[in-house]
């Protein structure tokens, strides 16, 4: 297997891990004003992701770094053409991180409400815009023969991309609700499980429409199989949530999220950014890649450090695996 293909697969894995892990804590943030009836319940919700949310974002940083080093042409075109939506995502993530740190610094209810709103905003914006961005990558964007983006911001707000944004938002809401049900006790657990069933139905409809549209644009046998399995996993996850089996429900929504991302990359390969203007402008794993020597060095680094990072993050989730409830939150 060529190193360009290896690094395409590794970037796929990194974005898959990011969407699975960051997906549920985006969902928790979006549901903060919905499920959190008082400050103690909102603190419970925040505490379910408190030990892990910043570690989840490392997957995005690593994916971006890998893209920059392995496929610099892809990185440059993506970040110049998608500058505004990516900037909005960055601002939202910064605001969200600050809100987690500052919310508890003062006791006033008004102070906490403002930071709660910041957490919600910082969760909704990335959940929506990541779907828009990845849908545009798969659909193709106007690139000229020099691989430079020739469109504007509103070119990115096409119906297919907006459907992609709604799909990721609904999927993360469901994933987050299931995670809250899995990690909490008492009344909030039951309300989260019930809500996951309702948002899950919407996610099934949106995801089904989006994946069908995706396969009508670009399809490979692998992408078709992955899309079907992703849809089945989501349906099974929602059914498990309805039955009160939170562990199986979370497994289903995690698989659905991950397989949906893999489906997009499978439909894209061997392209990394198709051009809708000129076939010569399409970026592929070959014409967007770094030199073979660079890829070889990066591969050795990845082989050494990737297992260490995975082991550390797995240990973190194991340590903070127990359920929490309002009884654990002091007045």
C-alpha positions in Angstrom: 0.0 0.0 0.0 1.4 3.4 -0.9 2.1 5.9 1.8 -0.3 8.4 0.4 -3.1 5.9 0.8 -1.9 5.1 4.3 -2.1 8.7 5.3 -5.5 9.2 3.8 -6.7 6.3 5.9 -5.0 7.7 9.0 -6.6 11.1 8.5 -9.9 9.3 8.0 -9.4 7.5 11.4 -8.5 10.8 13.1 -11.6 12.6 11.9 -13.7 9.5 12.7 -12.4 9.5 16.2 -13.0 13.3 16.5 -16.6 13.1 15.4 -17.4 10.1 17.6 -15.9 11.6 20.7 -16.5 15.3 20.2 -19.9 14.5 18.8 -21.4 13.4 22.1 -19.9 16.4 24.0 -21.3 18.8 21.4 -24.6 17.0 22.0 -24.3 17.5 25.7 -23.6 21.2 25.2 -26.5 21.7 22.8 -28.9 20.0 25.3 -27.7 22.0 28.3 -30.8 24.4 28.2 -33.1 21.5 27.3 -32.4 18.9 29.9 -30.9 21.0 32.6 -33.9 22.3 34.6 -31.8 23.9 37.3 -28.1 24.7 38.1 -27.4 21.4 39.7 -28.7 19.4 36.7 -26.7 21.6 34.4 -23.6 21.0 36.5 -24.2 17.2 36.3 -24.4 17.5 32.5 -21.2 19.5 32.3 -19.4 17.1 34.7 -20.2 14.1 32.4 -17.9 15.6 29.8 -15.7 17.7 32.1 -12.7 15.3 32.3 -12.7 14.4 28.5 -13.9 17.3 26.3 -10.5 18.9 25.9 -8.9 15.6 25.1 -11.5 15.0 22.5 -10.5 18.1 20.7 -6.9 16.8 20.4 -8.2 14.5 17.6 -9.0 17.6 15.6 -5.6 19.2 16.2 -3.9 15.9 15.2 -6.1 15.5 12.1 -5.3 19.1 11.0 -1.6 18.6 11.7 -1.6 15.3 9.7 -3.3 17.0 6.8 -0.9 19.9 6.8 2.1 17.6 6.8 0.9 14.8 4.6 -1.3 16.7 2.1 -0.2 20.4 2.1 -2.1 21.2 -1.1 -5.3 19.9 0.4 -4.7 21.8 3.6 -3.9 25.0 1.9 -6.9 24.9 -0.5 -9.3 23.8 2.3 -8.3 26.5 4.8 -8.3 29.2 2.2 -11.6 28.3 0.5 -13.4 27.4 3.8 -11.8 30.2 5.7 -15.0 31.8 7.1 -16.8 28.6 8.3 -13.6 27.3 9.8 -13.0 30.6 11.5 -16.5 30.5 13.0 -15.8 26.9 14.2 -12.6 28.0 15.8 -14.3 31.0 17.6 -17.1 28.8 18.8 -14.6 26.2 20.2 -12.6 28.9 21.9 -15.7 30.4 23.5 -16.9 27.0 24.5 -13.6 26.2 26.2 -13.5 29.5 28.1 -17.1 28.9 29.2 -16.2 25.5 30.8 -13.4 27.2 32.7 -15.2 30.4 33.8 -18.7 29.2 34.5 -18.0 28.2 38.1 -15.8 31.2 39.0 -18.7 33.3 40.4 -22.0 32.2 42.1 -24.4 34.6 40.5 -27.2 32.9 38.4 -26.9 35.6 35.7 -23.1 34.9 35.3 -23.7 31.1 34.9 -26.6 31.7 32.4 -24.3 33.7 30.2 -21.6 31.0 30.2 -24.3 28.3 29.7 -25.4 30.1 26.6 -21.8 30.3 25.4 -21.5 26.5 25.9 -24.6 25.9 23.8 -23.6 28.4 21.1 -20.1 26.8 21.0 -21.6 23.4 20.5 -24.3 24.2 18.0 -22.1 26.1 15.6 -19.4 23.4 15.1 -22.0 20.7 15.0 -23.7 22.4 12.1 -20.7 23.8 10.2 -18.7 20.6 10.3 -21.5 18.9 8.4 -21.6 21.7 5.9 -17.9 21.6 5.4 -17.6 17.9 4.9 -20.6 17.8 2.6 -19.0 20.4 0.4 -15.7 18.5 0.3 -17.5 15.4 -0.9 -19.8 17.2 -3.4 -16.9 19.2 -4.8 -16.1 22.9 -4.8 -15.1 25.4 -7.6 -11.3 24.9 -8.0 -9.4 26.3 -10.9 -6.5 24.5 -12.7 -4.1 25.8 -10.0 -6.1 24.1 -7.3 -7.3 27.5 -5.9 -10.8 28.1 -4.6 -12.7 30.2 -7.1 -16.0 30.5 -5.2 -17.4 32.5 -2.3 -18.9 31.8 1.1 -22.4 31.4 -0.2 -21.3 28.7 -2.6 -20.8 26.6 0.4 -24.4 27.1 1.6 -26.0 24.8 -1.1 -29.0 22.5 -0.2 -26.8 19.4 0.0 -24.4 21.0 2.4 -27.1 22.4 4.5 -28.7 18.9 4.7 -25.3 17.7 5.8 -25.2 20.3 8.6 -28.6 19.4 9.8 -27.7 15.7 9.8 -24.6 16.1 11.9 -26.5 18.4 14.3 -29.3 15.8 14.8 -26.8 13.0 15.0 -24.8 14.7 17.7 -27.9 15.7 19.6 -28.9 12.0 19.7 -25.4 10.9 20.5 -25.2 13.4 23.4 -28.6 12.5 24.8 -27.6 8.8 24.9 -24.3 9.7 26.5 -26.1 11.7 29.3 -28.4 8.8 29.9 -25.4 6.5 30.1 -23.5 8.7 32.5 -26.2 10.0 34.9 -28.7 8.7 37.5 -32.1 9.8 38.5 -34.7 11.8 36.6 -32.2 13.4 34.2 -31.2 10.0 33.0 -34.8 9.1 32.1 -35.5 12.4 30.4 -32.3 12.1 28.4 -33.2 8.6 27.3 -36.7 9.7 26.2 -35.3 12.7 24.3 -32.7 10.4 22.5 -35.6 8.5 21.0 -37.2 11.6 19.6 -34.1 13.2 18.3 -33.0 9.8 17.0 -36.0 9.5 14.7 -35.2 12.9 13.2 -31.5 11.8 12.9 -32.6 8.6 11.1 -34.7 10.6 8.5 -32.0 13.2 7.9 -29.1 10.8 7.8 -31.0 8.5 5.4 -31.7 11.4 3.1 -28.1 12.7 3.3 -26.4 9.4 2.7 -28.8 8.6 -0.2 -28.0 12.0 -1.8 -24.2 11.4 -1.1 -24.3 8.1 -2.9 -26.1 9.7 -5.9 -23.2 12.1 -6.2 -20.3 9.8 -5.6 -20.5 6.1 -4.8 -18.3 3.1 -4.5 -19.2 -0.4 -3.4 -17.5 0.2 -0.1 -19.4 3.5 0.4 -22.7 1.8 -0.3 -22.1 -1.0 2.2 -20.8 1.5 4.9 -23.8 3.8 4.4 -26.3 0.9 4.9 -24.5 -0.4 8.0 -24.3 3.2 9.4 -28.1 3.5 9.0 -28.8 0.2 10.6 -26.5 1.1 13.5 -28.3 4.3 14.1 -31.7 2.6 14.0 -30.4 0.0 16.4 -29.0 2.6 18.8 -32.3 4.5 18.9 -34.2 1.3 19.5 -31.9 0.4 22.3 -32.3 3.8 23.9 -36.1 3.3 23.7 -35.6 0.0 25.5 -33.5 1.5 28.2 -30.3 -0.2 27.1 -28.0 2.9 27.3 -24.7 1.0 26.7 -26.0 -0.6 23.5 -27.6 2.7 22.5 -24.3 4.5 22.8 -22.5 1.8 20.9 -25.1 2.2 18.1 -24.9 6.0 17.9 -21.1 5.9 18.1 -20.9 3.3 15.2 -23.4 5.3 13.2 -21.4 8.5 13.6 -18.1 6.8 12.8 -19.4 4.8 9.8 -21.1 8.0 8.4 -17.7 9.7 8.4 -15.9 6.7 6.9 -18.6 6.6 4.2 -17.8 10.2 3.2 -14.1 9.4 2.9 -14.8 6.2 1.0 -17.0 8.0 -1.5 -14.3 10.7 -1.8 -11.2 8.5 -2.4 -8.8 8.8 -4.3 -9.8 12.4 -4.5 -9.4 14.7 -1.5 -11.1 17.7 -2.9 -13.0 17.4 -6.2 -13.3 20.4 -8.5 -16.7 21.3 -10.0 -15.1 23.7 -12.5 -12.2 21.8 -14.1 -11.2 18.2 -13.7 -7.6 19.4 -13.8 -8.2 21.3 -10.6 -9.2 18.2 -8.6 -6.9 17.4 -5.7 -6.1 13.7 -5.2 -4.0 11.8 -2.8 -1.2 11.9 -5.3 -1.1 15.5 -6.5 -1.8 16.9 -3.0 0.8 14.8 -1.1 4.1 15.7 0.4 7.3 14.0 -0.7 7.8 10.3 -0.1 10.6 11.0 2.4 8.3 13.3 4.5 5.6 10.7 4.5 8.1 8.0 5.5 9.3 10.0 8.5 5.7 10.9 9.5 4.8 7.2 9.4 7.4 6.2 11.9 6.4 9.0 14.2 2.7 7.9 14.0 3.6 4.2 14.6 5.4 5.2 17.8 3.1 7.8 19.3 -0.4 6.9 18.2 -0.7 3.8 20.5 0.6 5.9 23.5 -2.1 8.6 22.9 -4.8 6.0 22.4 -3.8 4.2 25.6 -3.8 7.4 27.6 -7.2 8.5 26.4 -8.7 5.1 27.0 -7.3 5.2 30.5 -9.0 8.6 31.1 -12.4 7.2 30.0 -11.9 4.2 32.3 -11.1 6.3 35.3 -14.2 8.6 34.8 -16.5 5.8 33.8 -19.0 5.9 36.7 -22.4 7.5 36.7 -23.1 10.8 38.5 -26.3 12.6 39.6 -27.6 15.6 41.5 -26.8 13.8 44.7 -23.1 14.2 43.9 -23.5 17.9 43.4 -23.3 20.1 46.6 -25.9 22.8 47.0 
